[in-house]
Amino acid sequence: MKVLIVGGGGREHAITWAVSKSKRVDKIYAAPGNAGISELAECVDISVMDADKLLSFAKEKEVDFVIVAPDDPLAAGVADVFLDAGIKTFGPRKNAAIIEASKAFSKDLMERYNIPSAKSVTFDDVNAAKEYLNTVKLPIVLKADGLALGKGVLICNTLDEALAGLDEIMVDKKFGDAGNKVVIEDFMTGREVSVLCFSDGTTILPMTSAQDHKRAGDNDTGLNTGGMGTFSPSPFYTDEIAEFCEENIYKPTIAAMKAEGREFKGVLFVGLMLTPDGPKVLEFNARFGDPEAQVVIPRLKNDIIDVMEACVDGTLDKINLEFEDNAAVCVMLASEGYPVSYEKGFEIRGLENFKDKDGYFAFHSGTKWSNGKVVTNGGRVIGITAIGDDLVSARANAYKATELVDFDNKYMRHDIGKAIDEQ
Ligand code: GLY
């Protein structure tokens, strides 16, 4: 089987690694891929948004199976282009990816189908939104409706902050058209958990749980990022909570999408808050999380192609999804200055230390080849993942392994998985 993976970050590197282990796969292409992915796949320099070129390439190479991994192409309907051309494609159609692409849509869906979430009101008029703010309890959460690279959510502690945040989103258009509408949501407290679920539109199979660390600095300080590290499983996501979520969140969401004529096939990422009143949905994404994928995928026992194909074919009920009884921690090595401004192009040393090192992974997020060397090419550069028998040993292994890789301006958090100590 020939597989084309659309994307070029750490999530796609983890997916490529899993696909490369499938006995069913003879050849992998990645568009555009990155330096790490190029060790496992043939990378082709086509933008993830260029559906026409991607389709021509897939046809020319007689690709059998396509995986569209990132949010932007899914929201833009890139999976639809392949599916309509008769190519088996993993990833939801545009009309289902809206569950991530529009917060207003997902909040409305949850309200209409009684899926637990924080109370919210959606506005397309800034003055009406400001008036509403005068009535809310602080802190309050502002969410730009559309995709904003994970930066469109503002937690505001004062009314002045919230009013300024509304202006940023709706008037200054800091996130472009993503800010045409804003969702104003009550603030929730509790432990955050990410649960990625495979779905074929009818059946939904949750994967093992994970937790992300979104802030740039230690102890959750600094700006929001795409994710500075993850651990899996989350010790706070008990069997009882998992059962509640399955019955009250995962299954009802997939059924709701089907009832709306928006059959969801792919990975439904459920961002949960374990509040004192029970688990509630913080957000839905229409794809694997990044860097959640870097700790969940290495623990998957199944052939990932078997599972993904079952999602496309509608036969997920036949799959027995299994994960290793171990733990994984990923520490993101970033460029100093991320997520605001940072330099690129620095040589990355020590990657050879990860070759054939069982239980250790260097998943490339922002890297490229330059004059025969692998260099930094993004804010998030490499996710160092290590496996351990339990979370404590996985964390120790991961931090030790971060010392094996070096580049100028290397930056990381030092407290990934610290919450493990509090259980
Ligand atoms: N790690 C959060 C996300 O992938 O959106």
Short mmCIF file of C-alpha atoms and ligand atoms in Angstrom, two decimals:
data_model
loop_
_atom_site.label_atom_id
_atom_site.label_comp_id
_atom_site.label_asym_id
_atom_site.label_seq_id
_atom_site.Cartn_x
_atom_site.Cartn_y
_atom_site.Cartn_z
CA MET A 1 0.00 0.00 0.00
CA LYS A 2 1.18 3.55 -0.79
CA VAL A 3 0.31 6.18 1.81
CA LEU A 4 0.40 9.98 1.57
CA ILE A 5 0.57 11.90 4.86
CA VAL A 6 -0.43 15.56 4.64
CA GLY A 7 1.36 17.73 7.22
CA GLY A 8 4.82 18.50 8.48
CA GLY A 9 4.98 18.71 12.27
CA GLY A 10 5.60 16.50 15.29
CA ARG A 11 2.12 14.99 15.07
CA GLU A 12 2.78 13.97 11.48
CA HIS A 13 6.19 12.58 12.41
CA ALA A 14 4.55 10.39 15.08
CA ILE A 15 1.89 9.27 12.58
CA THR A 16 4.57 8.56 9.96
CA TRP A 17 6.52 6.47 12.47
CA ALA A 18 3.42 4.38 13.23
CA VAL A 19 2.56 4.01 9.53
CA SER A 20 6.15 2.94 8.79
CA LYS A 21 5.67 0.01 11.20
CA SER A 22 2.62 -1.27 9.31
CA LYS A 23 3.33 -4.47 7.40
CA ARG A 24 0.73 -3.36 4.87
CA VAL A 25 2.66 -0.25 3.80
CA ASP A 26 5.37 -0.31 1.11
CA LYS A 27 5.85 3.38 0.49
CA ILE A 28 5.14 6.60 2.40
CA TYR A 29 4.99 10.11 0.96
CA ALA A 30 4.68 13.21 3.12
CA ALA A 31 3.63 16.70 2.02
CA PRO A 32 5.54 18.72 3.00
CA GLY A 33 7.03 16.62 5.83
CA ASN A 34 10.18 17.77 7.62
CA ALA A 35 13.74 16.59 8.22
CA GLY A 36 12.69 13.88 10.68
CA ILE A 37 9.85 12.62 8.52
CA SER A 38 12.24 12.42 5.56
CA GLU A 39 14.03 9.52 7.31
CA LEU A 40 10.84 7.46 6.97
CA ALA A 41 9.03 8.94 3.99
CA GLU A 42 9.67 10.64 0.69
CA CYS A 43 8.88 14.30 1.31
CA VAL A 44 7.34 16.40 -1.43
CA ASP A 45 7.23 20.17 -1.23
CA ILE A 46 3.48 20.76 -1.61
CA SER A 47 1.54 22.99 0.77
CA VAL A 48 -1.03 21.26 2.98
CA MET A 49 -3.59 23.74 1.61
CA ASP A 50 -2.93 23.09 -2.08
CA ALA A 51 -5.62 20.47 -2.63
CA ASP A 52 -5.29 20.42 -6.42
CA LYS A 53 -1.54 19.77 -6.36
CA LEU A 54 -1.90 17.20 -3.57
CA LEU A 55 -4.55 15.33 -5.55
CA SER A 56 -2.49 15.38 -8.79
CA PHE A 57 0.49 14.05 -6.85
CA ALA A 58 -1.58 11.29 -5.23
CA LYS A 59 -2.96 10.26 -8.63
CA GLU A 60 0.44 10.34 -10.32
CA LYS A 61 1.98 8.14 -7.59
CA GLU A 62 -1.10 5.88 -7.38
CA VAL A 63 -1.49 6.52 -3.68
CA ASP A 64 -3.93 4.10 -1.99
CA PHE A 65 -4.49 5.86 1.31
CA VAL A 66 -4.25 9.51 2.40
CA ILE A 67 -4.02 10.86 5.93
CA VAL A 68 -4.90 14.55 6.32
CA ALA A 69 -3.55 15.43 9.75
CA PRO A 70 -3.62 19.22 10.45
CA ASP A 71 -6.65 21.38 11.24
CA ASP A 72 -6.38 24.01 8.49
CA PRO A 73 -6.61 21.65 5.49
CA LEU A 74 -9.38 19.65 7.19
CA ALA A 75 -11.36 22.84 7.80
CA ALA A 76 -10.76 23.85 4.18
CA GLY A 77 -12.09 20.55 2.79
CA VAL A 78 -8.85 18.93 1.63
CA ALA A 79 -10.07 15.48 2.78
CA ASP A 80 -13.22 16.00 0.67
CA VAL A 81 -11.11 16.54 -2.45
CA PHE A 82 -9.42 13.13 -2.07
CA LEU A 83 -12.61 11.35 -1.02
CA ASP A 84 -14.55 12.79 -3.96
CA ALA A 85 -11.80 11.51 -6.26
CA GLY A 86 -12.34 8.01 -4.86
CA ILE A 87 -9.15 7.82 -2.77
CA LYS A 88 -9.48 6.34 0.73
CA THR A 89 -8.76 9.23 3.07
CA PHE A 90 -8.49 9.45 6.83
CA GLY A 91 -9.75 12.74 8.26
CA PRO A 92 -13.20 14.31 8.52
CA ARG A 93 -14.92 16.10 5.68
CA LYS A 94 -15.21 19.88 5.91
CA ASN A 95 -18.82 19.68 7.11
CA ALA A 96 -17.65 17.61 10.11
CA ALA A 97 -14.32 19.38 10.73
CA ILE A 98 -16.47 22.41 11.58
CA ILE A 99 -16.66 20.95 15.09
CA GLU A 100 -13.16 22.43 15.52
CA ALA A 101 -13.29 25.20 12.93
CA SER A 102 -16.23 26.99 14.56
CA LYS A 103 -16.49 27.29 18.34
CA ALA A 104 -19.96 28.81 17.85
CA PHE A 105 -21.01 25.63 16.01
CA SER A 106 -19.62 23.27 18.64
CA LYS A 107 -21.10 25.20 21.56
CA ASP A 108 -24.50 25.24 19.86
CA LEU A 109 -24.23 21.49 19.17
CA MET A 110 -23.39 20.74 22.80
CA GLU A 111 -26.23 22.87 24.06
CA ARG A 112 -28.81 21.29 21.76
CA TYR A 113 -27.69 17.72 22.52
CA ASN A 114 -27.11 18.16 26.27
CA ILE A 115 -23.38 17.47 26.11
CA PRO A 116 -21.78 18.82 29.31
CA SER A 117 -19.89 22.06 28.78
CA ALA A 118 -19.59 25.53 30.34
CA LYS A 119 -22.42 28.01 29.79
CA SER A 120 -21.68 30.35 26.89
CA VAL A 121 -23.19 32.99 24.63
CA THR A 122 -22.05 33.73 21.06
CA PHE A 123 -21.91 37.25 19.59
CA ASP A 124 -21.24 38.72 16.17
CA ASP A 125 -21.74 42.28 17.41
CA VAL A 126 -18.99 43.74 19.60
CA ASN A 127 -21.28 46.19 21.43
CA ALA A 128 -23.75 43.48 22.39
CA ALA A 129 -20.80 41.36 23.57
CA LYS A 130 -19.55 44.25 25.72
CA GLU A 131 -22.97 44.73 27.27
CA TYR A 132 -23.10 41.03 28.13
CA LEU A 133 -19.67 41.26 29.78
CA ASN A 134 -21.15 43.67 32.34
CA THR A 135 -23.35 40.85 33.61
CA VAL A 136 -20.83 37.99 33.92
CA LYS A 137 -18.82 36.59 36.81
CA LEU A 138 -15.02 36.89 36.47
CA PRO A 139 -12.74 35.37 35.34
CA ILE A 140 -14.40 34.92 31.95
CA VAL A 141 -13.23 33.18 28.78
CA LEU A 142 -13.29 34.73 25.29
CA LYS A 143 -12.95 32.41 22.31
CA ALA A 144 -12.51 33.57 18.75
CA ASP A 145 -14.95 31.49 16.71
CA GLY A 146 -12.53 30.26 14.05
CA LEU A 147 -9.09 28.63 13.87
CA ALA A 148 -6.36 30.78 15.41
CA LEU A 149 -3.32 28.51 15.82
CA GLY A 150 -4.43 27.66 19.36
CA LYS A 151 -4.10 31.33 20.38
CA GLY A 152 -7.70 32.48 20.04
CA VAL A 153 -8.71 31.75 23.65
CA LEU A 154 -8.31 34.53 26.23
CA ILE A 155 -8.85 34.02 29.95
CA CYS A 156 -9.70 37.45 31.39
CA ASN A 157 -9.47 38.20 35.11
CA THR A 158 -10.89 41.73 35.01
CA LEU A 159 -13.63 43.50 33.08
CA ASP A 160 -11.04 45.83 31.52
CA GLU A 161 -9.02 42.85 30.27
CA ALA A 162 -12.16 41.29 28.81
CA LEU A 163 -13.22 44.53 27.06
CA ALA A 164 -9.72 44.92 25.62
CA GLY A 165 -9.75 41.25 24.56
CA LEU A 166 -13.03 41.73 22.71
CA ASP A 167 -11.55 44.70 20.83
CA GLU A 168 -8.47 42.64 19.93
CA ILE A 169 -10.57 39.80 18.55
CA MET A 170 -13.55 41.57 16.98
CA VAL A 171 -12.31 45.09 16.12
CA ASP A 172 -8.54 44.81 15.58
CA LYS A 173 -9.07 41.35 14.04
CA LYS A 174 -5.92 39.98 15.66
CA PHE A 175 -6.96 36.51 14.43
CA GLY A 176 -8.43 37.68 11.12
CA ASP A 177 -11.87 36.40 10.17
CA ALA A 178 -11.65 33.85 13.01
CA GLY A 179 -12.77 36.80 15.15
CA ASN A 180 -15.95 37.62 13.22
CA LYS A 181 -17.81 35.94 16.06
CA VAL A 182 -16.81 35.45 19.65
CA VAL A 183 -17.95 32.89 22.20
CA ILE A 184 -18.06 34.20 25.78
CA GLU A 185 -17.84 31.20 28.08
CA ASP A 186 -17.95 30.77 31.86
CA PHE A 187 -14.56 29.93 33.36
CA MET A 188 -14.17 26.32 34.52
CA THR A 189 -11.79 25.04 37.16
CA GLY A 190 -10.27 21.58 37.40
CA ARG A 191 -7.78 19.27 35.79
CA GLU A 192 -7.47 19.30 31.98
CA VAL A 193 -7.35 16.01 30.08
CA SER A 194 -7.11 15.36 26.34
CA VAL A 195 -8.84 12.27 25.00
CA LEU A 196 -8.34 11.52 21.31
CA CYS A 197 -10.97 9.19 19.86
CA PHE A 198 -11.10 7.27 16.59
CA SER A 199 -14.51 7.47 14.95
CA ASP A 200 -16.08 5.99 11.83
CA GLY A 201 -19.16 8.20 12.07
CA THR A 202 -21.13 5.70 14.16
CA THR A 203 -18.70 3.94 16.47
CA ILE A 204 -16.28 5.93 18.62
CA LEU A 205 -13.22 4.37 20.31
CA PRO A 206 -11.37 6.54 22.83
CA MET A 207 -7.60 6.20 22.93
CA THR A 208 -5.53 6.33 26.09
CA SER A 209 -5.66 9.75 27.82
CA ALA A 210 -3.04 12.51 27.82
CA GLN A 211 -2.40 15.92 29.27
CA ASP A 212 -0.88 18.89 27.49
CA HIS A 213 1.04 21.85 28.97
CA LYS A 214 0.00 24.86 26.90
CA ARG A 215 1.79 27.77 28.59
CA ALA A 216 5.32 28.69 27.51
CA GLY A 217 6.85 28.91 31.00
CA ASP A 218 7.32 26.66 34.02
CA ASN A 219 4.43 26.51 36.49
CA ASP A 220 2.01 27.47 33.73
CA THR A 221 3.29 30.99 33.29
CA GLY A 222 3.72 32.96 30.08
CA LEU A 223 1.83 32.90 26.82
CA ASN A 224 -0.25 30.10 25.37
CA THR A 225 1.62 27.93 22.86
CA GLY A 226 0.74 25.01 20.62
CA GLY A 227 1.87 22.77 23.51
CA MET A 228 5.18 22.51 25.39
CA GLY A 229 4.90 18.89 26.46
CA THR A 230 2.55 16.07 27.28
CA PHE A 231 2.21 12.94 29.35
CA SER A 232 0.08 9.83 28.93
CA PRO A 233 -1.96 8.39 30.55
CA SER A 234 -3.46 11.02 32.83
CA PRO A 235 -3.71 9.56 36.36
CA PHE A 236 -6.67 11.89 36.96
CA TYR A 237 -8.75 10.26 34.21
CA THR A 238 -10.10 7.33 36.22
CA ASP A 239 -12.13 4.40 34.84
CA GLU A 240 -15.23 5.96 36.36
CA ILE A 241 -14.59 9.29 34.61
CA ALA A 242 -13.83 7.46 31.37
CA GLU A 243 -17.15 5.63 31.56
CA PHE A 244 -19.04 8.86 32.26
CA CYS A 245 -17.38 10.57 29.30
CA GLU A 246 -18.05 7.68 26.98
CA GLU A 247 -21.79 7.67 27.76
CA ASN A 248 -22.35 11.41 28.17
CA ILE A 249 -19.82 13.02 25.83
CA TYR A 250 -18.16 10.81 23.19
CA LYS A 251 -21.09 8.69 22.01
CA PRO A 252 -23.64 11.56 22.14
CA THR A 253 -21.29 13.85 20.17
CA ILE A 254 -20.78 11.35 17.36
CA ALA A 255 -24.51 10.61 17.29
CA ALA A 256 -25.28 14.35 17.23
CA MET A 257 -22.92 14.92 14.29
CA LYS A 258 -24.58 12.06 12.42
CA ALA A 259 -28.04 13.42 13.19
CA GLU A 260 -26.95 16.80 11.82
CA GLY A 261 -25.83 15.18 8.55
CA ARG A 262 -22.17 15.73 9.48
CA GLU A 263 -20.87 12.19 9.91
CA PHE A 264 -17.51 12.48 11.70
CA LYS A 265 -14.81 10.08 10.46
CA GLY A 266 -11.32 10.57 11.79
CA VAL A 267 -9.91 11.58 15.17
CA LEU A 268 -12.20 13.53 17.46
CA PHE A 269 -10.01 15.24 20.05
CA VAL A 270 -12.02 15.95 23.18
CA GLY A 271 -10.46 18.54 25.47
CA LEU A 272 -11.99 17.90 28.89
CA MET A 273 -12.06 19.80 32.13
CA LEU A 274 -12.59 17.58 35.16
CA THR A 275 -14.63 20.13 37.15
CA PRO A 276 -16.04 19.70 40.67
CA ASP A 277 -19.42 19.16 38.90
CA GLY A 278 -18.06 16.40 36.68
CA PRO A 279 -16.25 16.26 33.33
CA LYS A 280 -17.14 18.98 30.81
CA VAL A 281 -16.00 19.71 27.27
CA LEU A 282 -13.49 22.54 26.92
CA GLU A 283 -13.05 22.14 23.18
CA PHE A 284 -13.34 19.73 20.29
CA ASN A 285 -10.66 19.31 17.66
CA ALA A 286 -11.03 17.35 14.44
CA ARG A 287 -7.57 15.74 14.47
CA PHE A 288 -4.81 14.24 16.61
CA GLY A 289 -3.47 16.72 19.19
CA ASP A 290 0.07 17.98 18.94
CA PRO A 291 2.01 17.08 21.09
CA GLU A 292 -0.61 14.64 22.45
CA ALA A 293 0.03 12.42 19.42
CA GLN A 294 3.69 12.11 20.45
CA VAL A 295 2.75 10.32 23.69
CA VAL A 296 -0.40 8.48 22.59
CA ILE A 297 0.75 6.99 19.26
CA PRO A 298 3.94 5.36 20.61
CA ARG A 299 1.74 3.46 23.09
CA LEU A 300 -0.71 2.17 20.44
CA LYS A 301 -0.48 -1.60 19.97
CA ASN A 302 -2.63 -1.87 16.83
CA ASP A 303 -1.46 -1.39 13.26
CA ILE A 304 -2.50 2.25 12.80
CA ILE A 305 -3.47 1.65 9.16
CA ASP A 306 -5.95 -1.06 10.21
CA VAL A 307 -7.61 1.39 12.61
CA MET A 308 -7.60 4.34 10.22
CA GLU A 309 -8.98 2.24 7.38
CA ALA A 310 -11.75 0.98 9.65
CA CYS A 311 -12.67 4.62 10.35
CA VAL A 312 -12.95 5.31 6.63
CA ASP A 313 -14.82 2.04 5.88
CA GLY A 314 -17.24 2.30 8.80
CA THR A 315 -16.03 -0.92 10.43
CA LEU A 316 -14.52 0.44 13.63
CA ASP A 317 -16.81 -1.84 15.67
CA LYS A 318 -14.58 -4.72 14.50
CA ILE A 319 -11.41 -3.15 15.95
CA ASN A 320 -10.07 -4.03 19.39
CA LEU A 321 -8.13 -0.87 20.20
CA GLU A 322 -5.21 -1.59 22.55
CA PHE A 323 -2.49 0.44 24.25
CA GLU A 324 0.64 -0.67 26.05
CA ASP A 325 0.38 -0.78 29.82
CA ASN A 326 3.14 1.80 30.25
CA ALA A 327 3.52 5.57 30.18
CA ALA A 328 5.07 8.22 27.95
CA VAL A 329 6.28 11.79 28.46
CA CYS A 330 7.11 14.29 25.72
CA VAL A 331 9.20 17.40 26.41
CA MET A 332 9.10 19.95 23.63
CA LEU A 333 12.42 21.53 22.68
CA ALA A 334 11.55 24.97 21.37
CA SER A 335 13.41 28.04 20.13
CA GLU A 336 14.00 30.74 22.76
CA GLY A 337 11.40 33.46 22.20
CA TYR A 338 8.62 31.11 21.05
CA PRO A 339 5.66 31.76 20.71
CA VAL A 340 6.40 35.44 19.91
CA SER A 341 9.58 35.72 17.85
CA TYR A 342 12.57 33.45 17.46
CA GLU A 343 15.45 32.77 15.13
CA LYS A 344 15.67 29.74 12.84
CA GLY A 345 18.39 27.96 10.95
CA PHE A 346 20.54 26.64 13.82
CA GLU A 347 22.18 23.25 13.37
CA ILE A 348 20.67 20.50 15.55
CA ARG A 349 23.29 18.19 17.05
CA GLY A 350 22.87 14.76 18.62
CA LEU A 351 19.94 13.37 16.63
CA GLU A 352 21.95 10.21 15.88
CA ASN A 353 21.60 9.34 19.59
CA PHE A 354 17.96 8.45 18.94
CA LYS A 355 18.57 6.00 16.10
CA ASP A 356 17.37 2.54 17.15
CA LYS A 357 17.12 3.64 20.79
CA ASP A 358 14.11 1.65 21.95
CA GLY A 359 11.50 3.63 23.85
CA TYR A 360 12.97 7.01 22.91
CA PHE A 361 11.77 9.27 20.10
CA ALA A 362 12.81 12.61 18.66
CA PHE A 363 9.68 13.74 16.81
CA HIS A 364 10.50 16.73 14.61
CA SER A 365 8.11 19.68 14.77
CA GLY A 366 10.01 22.46 13.01
CA THR A 367 13.16 21.21 11.27
CA LYS A 368 14.53 21.07 7.75
CA TRP A 369 17.61 19.99 5.86
CA SER A 370 20.10 22.73 4.97
CA ASN A 371 23.48 21.98 3.34
CA GLY A 372 23.37 18.39 4.55
CA LYS A 373 22.54 19.34 8.13
CA VAL A 374 19.29 19.31 10.09
CA VAL A 375 18.49 22.85 11.26
CA THR A 376 15.79 24.51 13.35
CA ASN A 377 12.86 25.75 11.29
CA GLY A 378 10.13 26.70 13.76
CA GLY A 379 9.18 27.77 17.25
CA ARG A 380 8.58 24.22 18.38
CA VAL A 381 11.57 22.26 17.10
CA ILE A 382 11.63 18.66 18.41
CA GLY A 383 9.47 16.72 20.85
CA ILE A 384 11.57 14.33 22.93
CA THR A 385 9.38 11.41 23.97
CA ALA A 386 10.39 8.61 26.29
CA ILE A 387 8.52 5.53 27.46
CA GLY A 388 8.69 4.23 31.01
CA ASP A 389 6.98 1.58 33.11
CA ASP A 390 5.13 4.42 34.81
CA LEU A 391 4.86 8.19 34.50
CA VAL A 392 7.63 8.94 36.96
CA SER A 393 10.18 6.85 35.08
CA ALA A 394 8.95 8.05 31.68
CA ARG A 395 9.46 11.63 32.83
CA ALA A 396 12.95 10.91 34.15
CA ASN A 397 13.83 9.18 30.87
CA ALA A 398 12.44 12.04 28.77
CA TYR A 399 14.33 14.77 30.64
CA LYS A 400 17.55 12.75 30.48
CA ALA A 401 17.05 12.34 26.72
CA THR A 402 16.59 16.09 26.22
CA GLU A 403 20.29 16.38 27.03
CA LEU A 404 21.17 14.28 23.99
CA VAL A 405 20.01 16.97 21.55
CA ASP A 406 21.45 20.45 21.31
CA PHE A 407 21.00 23.59 19.23
CA ASP A 408 21.48 27.32 19.76
CA ASN A 409 18.60 29.01 21.62
CA LYS A 410 17.23 25.64 22.83
CA TYR A 411 14.40 26.24 25.28
CA MET A 412 12.12 23.88 27.22
CA ARG A 413 9.90 23.72 30.25
CA HIS A 414 11.30 21.86 33.24
CA ASP A 415 8.03 20.80 34.84
CA ILE A 416 6.31 18.65 32.22
CA GLY A 417 4.37 16.03 34.12
CA LYS A 418 4.91 17.70 37.49
CA ALA A 419 1.21 17.20 38.21
CA ILE A 420 1.99 13.47 38.39
CA ASP A 421 3.52 14.13 41.83
CA GLU A 422 0.22 15.50 43.13
CA GLN A 423 -1.89 12.42 42.52
N1 GLY B 1 -2.14 20.27 22.03
C1 GLY B 1 -3.33 20.95 21.70
C2 GLY B 1 -3.76 20.82 20.30
O1 GLY B 1 -3.26 20.01 19.57
O2 GLY B 1 -4.65 21.54 19.91
#
